[in-house]
């Protein structure tokens, strides 16, 4: 019971605090008290830290309480992380483009990892396959893995070599301090 109260109470309390102070989030007093929750996000995405917390609670709940093991657990978590990736790409909540790119890459990696788990789990649980099919599946997964690593390694490397947008940082500094 205590864990359930904590898991539901903390996100609810943070949501209430943010919504109650929504109009004054950019003032110094509110920013000093609650800025750790929304300071790195755009003004339209002040709720994103609570979203991240709820996302983690959902994954643990689905993984350990509702569906323990098996394909259904992996499918539900994959569907949820796909939705989470859509939320990330749609709202681009971080002030820093690098943070948005890294968060998107992280969400994509989690979804791909779960997909790999489903592919590997197939032979032992639901599908009757041949050795030839398993060998082709192994080559395909290796190719996907190499392609994923190469593509996602270009995100931080590419961001490191691009020049920062001065207007992006100027606007984020102004809105952070309520000027």
XYZ file of N, CA, C and O in Angstrom:
716
model
N 0.811 -1.204 0.000
C 0.000 0.000 0.000
C 0.855 1.270 0.000
O 0.531 2.214 -0.692
N 1.928 1.260 0.803
C 2.778 2.447 0.882
C 3.455 2.763 -0.441
O 3.579 3.918 -0.837
N 3.867 1.715 -1.134
C 4.517 1.900 -2.434
C 3.534 2.448 -3.460
O 3.880 3.311 -4.267
N 2.296 1.972 -3.415
C 1.273 2.464 -4.345
C 0.958 3.933 -4.075
O 0.808 4.726 -5.013
N 0.874 4.305 -2.797
C 0.618 5.707 -2.449
C 1.765 6.578 -2.947
O 1.551 7.655 -3.515
N 2.993 6.102 -2.753
C 4.161 6.852 -3.209
C 4.185 6.954 -4.737
O 4.403 8.033 -5.291
N 3.941 5.837 -5.415
C 3.997 5.813 -6.878
C 2.913 6.671 -7.514
O 3.119 7.252 -8.573
N 1.764 6.755 -6.888
C 0.678 7.584 -7.421
C 0.674 8.985 -6.822
O 0.314 9.948 -7.484
N 1.094 9.082 -5.564
C 1.027 10.363 -4.860
C 2.046 11.379 -5.328
O 1.724 12.571 -5.472
N 3.267 10.944 -5.555
C 4.309 11.894 -5.966
C 3.984 12.524 -7.321
O 3.997 13.756 -7.442
N 3.666 11.754 -8.362
C 3.300 12.407 -9.622
C 2.052 13.285 -9.497
O 1.987 14.356 -10.103
N 1.087 12.847 -8.710
C -0.126 13.660 -8.526
C 0.209 14.977 -7.830
O -0.262 16.045 -8.244
N 1.029 14.919 -6.789
C 1.421 16.135 -6.078
C 2.200 17.079 -6.982
O 1.942 18.297 -6.991
N 3.144 16.564 -7.748
C 3.922 17.408 -8.653
C 3.038 18.023 -9.733
O 3.199 19.193 -10.081
N 2.081 17.238 -10.245
C 1.158 17.764 -11.246
C 0.316 18.882 -10.661
O 0.135 19.934 -11.295
N -0.191 18.701 -9.456
C -0.999 19.738 -8.806
C -0.178 21.003 -8.588
O -0.642 22.116 -8.858
N 1.061 20.841 -8.113
C 1.925 22.001 -7.891
C 2.199 22.762 -9.191
O 2.144 23.997 -9.214
N 2.493 22.040 -10.242
C 2.778 22.707 -11.511
C 1.535 23.377 -12.098
O 1.608 24.513 -12.586
N 0.396 22.703 -12.047
C -0.820 23.302 -12.599
C -1.308 24.481 -11.767
O -1.787 25.477 -12.309
N -1.157 24.371 -10.465
C -1.582 25.466 -9.574
C -0.741 26.715 -9.817
O -1.255 27.830 -9.764
N 0.540 26.534 -10.088
C 1.449 27.670 -10.292
C 1.748 27.918 -11.766
O 2.730 28.592 -12.094
N 0.918 27.408 -12.637
C 1.189 27.474 -14.071
C 1.402 28.896 -14.582
O 2.289 29.152 -15.373
N 0.627 29.831 -14.123
C 0.729 31.209 -14.605
C 1.932 31.947 -14.034
O 2.354 32.948 -14.590
N 2.483 31.443 -12.939
C 3.625 32.131 -12.325
C 4.911 31.315 -12.394
O 5.827 31.540 -11.608
N 5.008 30.388 -13.314
C 6.194 29.539 -13.406
C 7.456 30.323 -13.735
O 8.556 29.903 -13.381
N 7.311 31.452 -14.420
C 8.480 32.212 -14.832
C 8.909 33.267 -13.818
O 9.902 33.958 -14.033
N 8.187 33.405 -12.726
C 8.602 34.366 -11.704
C 9.732 33.764 -10.866
O 9.877 32.549 -10.762
N 10.529 34.656 -10.265
C 11.688 34.188 -9.500
C 11.292 33.306 -8.320
O 11.927 32.296 -8.055
N 10.237 33.647 -7.612
C 9.832 32.869 -6.443
C 9.440 31.442 -6.795
O 9.883 30.480 -6.155
N 8.610 31.304 -7.816
C 8.185 29.968 -8.240
C 9.342 29.201 -8.862
O 9.511 28.012 -8.614
N 10.156 29.905 -9.656
C 11.286 29.234 -10.296
C 12.278 28.726 -9.251
O 12.844 27.647 -9.400
N 12.469 29.488 -8.186
C 13.382 29.046 -7.128
C 12.878 27.785 -6.435
O 13.658 26.937 -6.030
N 11.559 27.664 -6.272
C 10.987 26.509 -5.581
C 10.775 25.307 -6.491
O 11.019 24.167 -6.097
N 10.274 25.533 -7.693
C 9.879 24.429 -8.575
C 10.664 24.363 -9.879
O 10.417 23.484 -10.697
N 11.600 25.258 -10.075
C 12.318 25.332 -11.349
C 13.066 24.068 -11.719
O 13.289 23.790 -12.892
N 13.450 23.279 -10.715
C 14.141 22.019 -11.010
C 13.253 21.061 -11.800
O 13.745 20.140 -12.451
N 11.943 21.254 -11.761
C 11.013 20.384 -12.484
C 10.837 20.786 -13.948
O 10.504 19.944 -14.774
N 11.012 22.070 -14.261
C 10.686 22.525 -15.604
C 11.722 23.455 -16.228
O 11.562 23.894 -17.367
N 12.790 23.736 -15.544
C 13.767 24.713 -16.019
C 14.424 24.358 -17.340
O 14.772 25.240 -18.120
N 14.617 23.089 -17.624
C 15.306 22.701 -18.865
C 14.334 22.514 -20.033
O 14.763 22.187 -21.139
N 13.041 22.740 -19.798
C 12.048 22.524 -20.844
C 11.506 23.853 -21.362
O 11.523 24.867 -20.662
N 10.983 23.824 -22.587
C 10.286 24.991 -23.124
C 9.065 25.281 -22.255
O 8.560 24.396 -21.559
N 8.577 26.509 -22.345
C 7.425 26.903 -21.535
C 6.198 26.041 -21.822
O 5.424 25.739 -20.920
N 6.000 25.615 -23.073
C 4.832 24.806 -23.421
C 4.941 23.371 -22.897
O 3.968 22.634 -22.930
N 6.132 22.974 -22.420
C 6.335 21.593 -21.971
C 6.748 21.541 -20.500
O 7.524 20.682 -20.109
N 6.196 22.415 -19.688
C 6.533 22.438 -18.264
C 6.168 21.130 -17.566
O 6.712 20.784 -16.533
N 5.298 20.348 -18.141
C 4.785 19.104 -17.575
C 5.657 17.903 -17.902
O 5.408 16.798 -17.416
N 6.703 18.061 -18.704
C 7.417 16.917 -19.251
C 8.142 16.095 -18.187
O 8.257 14.877 -18.317
N 8.624 16.705 -17.129
C 9.299 15.953 -16.076
C 8.321 15.001 -15.378
O 8.671 13.873 -15.052
N 7.104 15.460 -15.172
C 6.077 14.589 -14.585
C 5.737 13.467 -15.567
O 5.537 12.315 -15.153
N 5.700 13.769 -16.855
C 5.478 12.737 -17.865
C 6.555 11.664 -17.780
O 6.262 10.475 -17.827
N 7.805 12.092 -17.646
C 8.910 11.124 -17.561
C 8.739 10.228 -16.332
O 8.963 9.012 -16.397
N 8.364 10.813 -15.218
C 8.155 10.055 -13.988
C 7.012 9.048 -14.158
O 7.145 7.873 -13.793
N 5.909 9.485 -14.717
C 4.765 8.588 -14.939
C 5.115 7.481 -15.923
O 4.674 6.337 -15.772
N 5.919 7.807 -16.917
C 6.350 6.807 -17.896
C 7.131 5.685 -17.212
O 6.903 4.502 -17.467
N 8.030 6.049 -16.327
C 8.827 5.039 -15.611
C 7.943 4.185 -14.704
O 8.104 2.959 -14.637
N 7.001 4.808 -14.036
C 6.088 4.068 -13.170
C 5.242 3.103 -13.995
O 5.026 1.955 -13.604
N 4.776 3.538 -15.160
C 3.977 2.673 -16.025
C 4.769 1.449 -16.466
O 4.254 0.329 -16.437
N 6.007 1.661 -16.885
C 6.819 0.539 -17.371
C 7.067 -0.472 -16.256
O 6.956 -1.686 -16.454
N 7.361 0.006 -15.053
C 7.581 -0.909 -13.930
C 6.286 -1.636 -13.580
O 6.284 -2.842 -13.324
N 5.173 -0.922 -13.600
C 3.887 -1.538 -13.275
C 3.526 -2.615 -14.286
O 3.141 -3.720 -13.922
N 3.652 -2.291 -15.565
C 3.340 -3.272 -16.604
C 4.306 -4.438 -16.514
O 3.922 -5.598 -16.643
N 5.585 -4.124 -16.281
C 6.599 -5.161 -16.269
C 6.547 -6.100 -15.083
O 6.866 -7.273 -15.193
N 6.122 -5.625 -13.942
C 6.206 -6.439 -12.744
C 4.858 -6.802 -12.123
O 4.766 -7.773 -11.396
N 3.850 -6.020 -12.372
C 2.583 -6.243 -11.687
C 1.523 -6.824 -12.622
O 0.914 -7.842 -12.321
N 1.308 -6.182 -13.749
C 0.192 -6.569 -14.608
C 0.534 -7.783 -15.461
O -0.117 -8.810 -15.396
N 1.557 -7.653 -16.317
C 1.969 -8.771 -17.176
C 3.393 -9.141 -16.815
O 4.329 -8.440 -17.166
N 3.540 -10.243 -16.179
C 4.874 -10.695 -15.777
C 5.449 -11.632 -16.815
O 5.012 -12.759 -16.944
N 6.415 -11.157 -17.566
C 7.069 -11.988 -18.560
C 6.193 -12.229 -19.774
O 5.014 -11.899 -19.807
N 6.766 -12.783 -20.794
C 6.002 -13.161 -21.969
C 5.899 -12.070 -23.012
O 6.371 -10.953 -22.849
N 5.263 -12.441 -24.081
C 5.131 -11.559 -25.232
C 4.234 -10.354 -24.958
O 4.509 -9.267 -25.441
N 3.170 -10.558 -24.188
C 2.245 -9.458 -23.935
C 2.935 -8.322 -23.204
O 2.700 -7.146 -23.510
N 3.781 -8.633 -22.243
C 4.527 -7.603 -21.516
C 5.400 -6.810 -22.493
O 5.388 -5.566 -22.473
N 6.134 -7.503 -23.340
C 7.022 -6.820 -24.284
C 6.223 -5.990 -25.291
O 6.617 -4.861 -25.625
N 5.095 -6.510 -25.754
C 4.270 -5.760 -26.704
C 3.688 -4.493 -26.076
O 3.657 -3.438 -26.721
N 3.221 -4.595 -24.844
C 2.671 -3.413 -24.171
C 3.744 -2.352 -23.950
O 3.512 -1.157 -24.168
N 4.923 -2.770 -23.504
C 6.008 -1.804 -23.271
C 6.471 -1.216 -24.603
O 6.738 -0.014 -24.693
N 6.532 -2.019 -25.653
C 6.907 -1.511 -26.975
C 5.887 -0.484 -27.472
O 6.266 0.580 -27.971
N 4.617 -0.785 -27.316
C 3.569 0.165 -27.723
C 3.683 1.458 -26.932
O 3.562 2.561 -27.489
N 3.939 1.341 -25.643
C 4.039 2.540 -24.810
C 5.266 3.370 -25.180
O 5.187 4.602 -25.244
N 6.399 2.727 -25.423
C 7.593 3.490 -25.797
C 7.465 4.080 -27.191
O 8.038 5.136 -27.467
N 6.706 3.455 -28.062
C 6.422 4.056 -29.362
C 5.592 5.321 -29.166
O 5.868 6.361 -29.774
N 4.589 5.243 -28.296
C 3.796 6.437 -27.967
C 4.674 7.514 -27.337
O 4.573 8.697 -27.671
N 5.562 7.110 -26.442
C 6.467 8.054 -25.788
C 7.396 8.721 -26.801
O 7.695 9.913 -26.694
N 7.837 7.969 -27.789
C 8.666 8.532 -28.852
C 7.878 9.566 -29.654
O 8.403 10.634 -30.000
N 6.619 9.287 -29.910
C 5.767 10.234 -30.635
C 5.589 11.516 -29.818
O 5.645 12.626 -30.360
N 5.384 11.386 -28.510
C 5.265 12.563 -27.639
C 6.550 13.384 -27.701
O 6.510 14.617 -27.836
N 7.695 12.725 -27.615
C 8.985 13.416 -27.656
C 9.171 14.175 -28.965
O 9.541 15.343 -28.976
N 8.907 13.512 -30.082
C 9.121 14.128 -31.393
C 8.110 15.251 -31.639
O 8.434 16.274 -32.234
N 6.894 15.088 -31.158
C 5.858 16.094 -31.366
C 6.123 17.369 -30.571
O 6.038 18.476 -31.101
N 6.446 17.237 -29.296
C 6.561 18.406 -28.431
C 7.969 18.990 -28.366
O 8.123 20.143 -28.010
N 8.997 18.208 -28.670
C 10.386 18.655 -28.543
C 10.530 19.518 -27.287
O 10.781 20.715 -27.362
N 10.391 18.909 -26.115
C 10.236 19.671 -24.888
C 11.492 20.400 -24.397
O 11.382 21.427 -23.732
N 12.668 19.919 -24.717
C 13.885 20.500 -24.162
C 14.229 21.808 -24.858
O 14.013 21.972 -26.053
N 14.799 22.722 -24.106
C 15.266 23.983 -24.676
C 16.462 23.752 -25.600
O 16.611 24.431 -26.593
N 17.291 22.797 -25.256
C 18.485 22.510 -26.028
C 18.174 21.503 -27.138
O 17.639 20.425 -26.868
N 18.524 21.826 -28.372
C 18.316 20.865 -29.464
C 19.105 19.570 -29.250
O 18.649 18.497 -29.658
N 20.249 19.651 -28.609
C 21.041 18.456 -28.332
C 20.280 17.534 -27.390
O 20.233 16.319 -27.596
N 19.660 18.096 -26.368
C 18.882 17.278 -25.432
C 17.697 16.613 -26.122
O 17.379 15.458 -25.845
N 17.043 17.343 -27.018
C 15.931 16.757 -27.763
C 16.408 15.608 -28.644
O 15.769 14.552 -28.712
N 17.545 15.799 -29.313
C 18.077 14.744 -30.181
C 18.481 13.520 -29.363
O 18.192 12.384 -29.748
N 19.120 13.726 -28.235
C 19.545 12.601 -27.402
C 18.358 11.868 -26.789
O 18.354 10.634 -26.709
N 17.342 12.605 -26.357
C 16.138 11.969 -25.800
C 15.424 11.145 -26.875
O 14.982 10.026 -26.615
N 15.330 11.696 -28.087
C 14.707 10.963 -29.188
C 15.500 9.697 -29.504
O 14.921 8.620 -29.689
N 16.822 9.822 -29.553
C 17.666 8.654 -29.822
C 17.504 7.609 -28.721
O 17.432 6.407 -29.002
N 17.430 8.040 -27.474
C 17.240 7.111 -26.360
C 15.913 6.379 -26.443
O 15.842 5.159 -26.228
N 14.858 7.114 -26.744
C 13.531 6.494 -26.886
C 13.536 5.480 -28.026
O 12.972 4.386 -27.905
N 14.181 5.831 -29.122
C 14.263 4.930 -30.263
C 15.056 3.675 -29.912
O 14.669 2.562 -30.278
N 16.137 3.834 -29.178
C 16.939 2.681 -28.777
C 16.163 1.731 -27.875
O 16.284 0.512 -28.011
N 15.378 2.275 -26.969
C 14.578 1.411 -26.095
C 13.572 0.621 -26.926
O 13.413 -0.589 -26.739
N 12.910 1.289 -27.858
C 11.933 0.594 -28.706
C 12.612 -0.493 -29.541
O 12.093 -1.608 -29.670
N 13.780 -0.193 -30.084
C 14.496 -1.187 -30.890
C 14.950 -2.354 -30.024
O 14.882 -3.516 -30.435
N 15.407 -2.064 -28.809
C 15.831 -3.129 -27.904
C 14.677 -4.067 -27.572
O 14.827 -5.291 -27.558
N 13.504 -3.508 -27.314
C 12.334 -4.339 -27.021
C 11.942 -5.154 -28.254
O 11.589 -6.336 -28.151
N 12.045 -4.542 -29.431
C 11.756 -5.265 -30.666
C 12.718 -6.434 -30.852
O 12.307 -7.532 -31.218
N 13.993 -6.218 -30.554
C 14.965 -7.310 -30.609
C 14.576 -8.424 -29.634
O 14.681 -9.603 -29.951
N 14.156 -8.051 -28.466
C 13.725 -9.048 -27.485
C 12.569 -9.882 -28.003
O 12.529 -11.100 -27.811
N 11.633 -9.219 -28.665
C 10.507 -9.961 -29.251
C 10.981 -10.915 -30.339
O 10.506 -12.048 -30.432
N 11.915 -10.463 -31.157
C 12.427 -11.327 -32.214
C 13.168 -12.529 -31.643
O 13.040 -13.643 -32.134
N 13.934 -12.303 -30.600
C 14.674 -13.410 -29.995
C 13.770 -14.359 -29.235
O 14.018 -15.559 -29.164
N 12.723 -13.827 -28.654
C 11.813 -14.638 -27.845
C 10.943 -15.533 -28.719
O 10.440 -16.549 -28.261
N 10.783 -15.180 -29.977
C 9.877 -15.904 -30.863
C 10.118 -17.388 -30.951
O 9.189 -18.176 -30.908
N 11.354 -17.797 -31.069
C 11.619 -19.229 -31.265
C 11.242 -20.045 -30.039
O 10.711 -21.140 -30.150
N 11.515 -19.542 -28.874
C 11.314 -20.340 -27.675
C 9.874 -20.346 -27.178
O 9.510 -21.204 -26.399
N 9.064 -19.390 -27.624
C 7.728 -19.316 -27.033
C 6.592 -19.615 -27.997
O 5.743 -20.441 -27.722
N 6.555 -18.958 -29.139
C 5.346 -19.019 -29.955
C 5.523 -19.612 -31.351
O 4.580 -20.111 -31.921
N 6.729 -19.503 -31.906
C 6.889 -19.866 -33.301
C 7.738 -21.124 -33.452
O 8.737 -21.295 -32.792
N 7.324 -21.969 -34.355
C 8.136 -23.129 -34.709
C 8.904 -22.725 -35.967
O 8.301 -22.429 -37.006
N 10.224 -22.658 -35.852
C 11.037 -22.195 -36.968
C 12.095 -23.236 -37.311
O 12.401 -24.119 -36.522
N 12.674 -23.054 -38.496
C 13.745 -23.939 -38.935
C 15.090 -23.308 -38.598
O 15.179 -22.112 -38.315
N 16.130 -24.115 -38.656
C 17.473 -23.594 -38.406
C 17.873 -22.569 -39.456
O 18.556 -21.585 -39.159
N 17.438 -22.784 -40.702
C 17.750 -21.837 -41.772
C 17.100 -20.477 -41.488
O 17.727 -19.423 -41.647
N 15.850 -20.494 -41.052
C 15.170 -19.242 -40.710
C 15.869 -18.552 -39.540
O 16.040 -17.331 -39.554
N 16.267 -19.326 -38.538
C 16.956 -18.737 -37.388
C 18.276 -18.099 -37.797
O 18.656 -17.049 -37.274
N 18.977 -18.698 -38.739
C 20.238 -18.127 -39.205
C 19.975 -16.821 -39.956
O 20.673 -15.825 -39.741
N 18.958 -16.797 -40.804
C 18.611 -15.559 -41.518
C 18.162 -14.479 -40.540
O 18.487 -13.306 -40.698
N 17.400 -14.886 -39.522
C 16.960 -13.924 -38.516
C 18.154 -13.351 -37.760
O 18.213 -12.159 -37.476
N 19.146 -14.178 -37.453
C 20.330 -13.709 -36.752
C 21.095 -12.705 -37.604
O 21.547 -11.665 -37.101
N 21.244 -12.978 -38.911
C 21.925 -12.033 -39.801
C 21.143 -10.723 -39.914
O 21.731 -9.642 -39.924
N 19.833 -10.836 -40.015
C 19.005 -9.630 -40.103
C 19.124 -8.791 -38.827
O 19.244 -7.562 -38.891
N 19.108 -9.449 -37.690
C 19.231 -8.702 -36.428
C 20.609 -8.067 -36.307
O 20.737 -6.943 -35.822
N 21.642 -8.765 -36.748
C 22.982 -8.189 -36.717
C 23.043 -6.955 -37.614
O 23.577 -5.916 -37.231
N 22.461 -7.056 -38.810
C 22.435 -5.906 -39.717
C 21.662 -4.731 -39.138
O 22.096 -3.582 -39.226
N 20.510 -5.021 -38.538
C 19.742 -3.957 -37.890
C 20.516 -3.316 -36.743
O 20.486 -2.103 -36.555
N 21.209 -4.139 -35.992
C 21.981 -3.627 -34.871
C 23.105 -2.711 -35.347
O 23.307 -1.627 -34.798
N 23.837 -3.130 -36.362
C 24.917 -2.296 -36.902
C 24.350 -0.995 -37.462
O 24.875 0.098 -37.200
N 23.256 -1.073 -38.212
C 22.640 0.130 -38.771
C 22.159 1.068 -37.673
O 22.341 2.285 -37.754
N 21.580 0.518 -36.616
C 21.103 1.340 -35.504
C 22.252 2.049 -34.810
O 22.185 3.254 -34.540
N 23.315 1.312 -34.530
C 24.469 1.917 -33.863
C 25.069 3.014 -34.728
O 25.392 4.109 -34.234
N 25.212 2.772 -36.004
C 25.784 3.788 -36.894
C 24.903 5.031 -36.968
O 25.389 6.160 -36.853
N 23.605 4.820 -37.166
C 22.701 5.969 -37.268
C 22.651 6.773 -35.978
O 22.712 8.000 -35.989
N 22.535 6.079 -34.869
C 22.411 6.798 -33.602
C 23.730 7.391 -33.130
O 23.732 8.335 -32.349
N 24.843 6.892 -33.605
C 26.113 7.514 -33.238
C 26.302 8.833 -33.965
O 27.040 9.697 -33.511
N 25.617 9.013 -35.105
C 25.715 10.274 -35.814
C 24.967 11.400 -35.098
O 25.267 12.572 -35.312
N 24.010 11.076 -34.255
C 23.250 12.115 -33.561
C 24.153 12.946 -32.649
O 24.279 14.156 -32.842
N 24.825 12.358 -31.642
C 25.672 13.202 -30.792
C 26.885 13.751 -31.523
O 27.282 14.891 -31.289
N 27.452 12.970 -32.442
C 28.620 13.456 -33.185
C 28.213 14.636 -34.065
O 28.890 15.667 -34.106
N 27.098 14.502 -34.760
C 26.616 15.595 -35.602
C 26.258 16.830 -34.795
O 26.546 17.961 -35.214
N 25.651 16.641 -33.650
C 25.292 17.782 -32.803
C 26.537 18.461 -32.242
O 26.546 19.665 -32.022
N 27.583 17.703 -31.992
C 28.803 18.277 -31.428
C 29.508 19.191 -32.423
O 30.167 20.156 -32.027
N 29.352 18.907 -33.714
C 30.053 19.693 -34.725
C 29.209 20.803 -35.337
O 29.675 21.514 -36.208
N 27.978 20.945 -34.909
C 27.151 22.034 -35.414
C 27.298 23.233 -34.497
O 27.498 23.101 -33.290
N 27.170 24.400 -35.071
C 27.276 25.616 -34.276
C 25.951 25.853 -33.561
O 24.885 25.692 -34.154
N 26.011 26.252 -32.285
C 24.755 26.510 -31.572
C 24.062 27.752 -32.116
O 24.706 28.704 -32.543
N 22.770 27.700 -32.100
C 21.953 28.817 -32.557
C 21.900 29.869 -31.460
O 21.380 29.613 -30.375
N 22.443 31.060 -31.729
C 22.506 32.094 -30.684
C 21.118 32.574 -30.292
O 20.869 32.871 -29.143
N 20.190 32.624 -31.244
C 18.846 33.081 -30.896
C 18.128 32.063 -30.027
O 17.303 32.427 -29.202
N 18.454 30.755 -30.184
C 17.824 29.726 -29.349
C 18.223 29.927 -27.893
O 17.395 29.889 -26.993
N 19.523 30.153 -27.663
C 19.992 30.317 -26.290
C 19.533 31.639 -25.699
O 19.224 31.727 -24.536
N 19.450 32.674 -26.524
C 18.986 33.960 -26.013
C 17.531 33.870 -25.583
O 17.145 34.363 -24.529
N 16.702 33.216 -26.392
C 15.292 33.112 -26.030
C 15.094 32.213 -24.836
O 14.222 32.450 -23.998
N 15.926 31.162 -24.689
C 15.762 30.291 -23.540
C 16.216 30.966 -22.262
O 15.644 30.786 -21.201
N 17.255 31.807 -22.333
C 17.691 32.533 -21.142
C 16.651 33.567 -20.724
O 16.420 33.766 -19.541
N 16.036 34.224 -21.688
C 15.032 35.224 -21.342
C 13.821 34.580 -20.680
O 13.345 35.061 -19.666
N 13.326 33.495 -21.239
C 12.120 32.902 -20.685
C 12.398 32.174 -19.370
O 11.510 32.014 -18.569
N 13.639 31.744 -19.141
C 13.957 31.065 -17.894
C 13.880 31.994 -16.702
O 13.569 31.600 -15.598
N 14.188 33.236 -16.933
C 14.246 34.170 -15.820
C 13.092 35.139 -15.798
O 13.077 36.086 -15.045
N 12.121 34.910 -16.650
C 10.881 35.685 -16.594
C 11.022 37.100 -17.074
O 10.250 37.972 -16.707
N 12.034 37.411 -17.908
C 12.190 38.781 -18.399
C 11.494 38.969 -19.708
O 11.109 38.068 -20.367
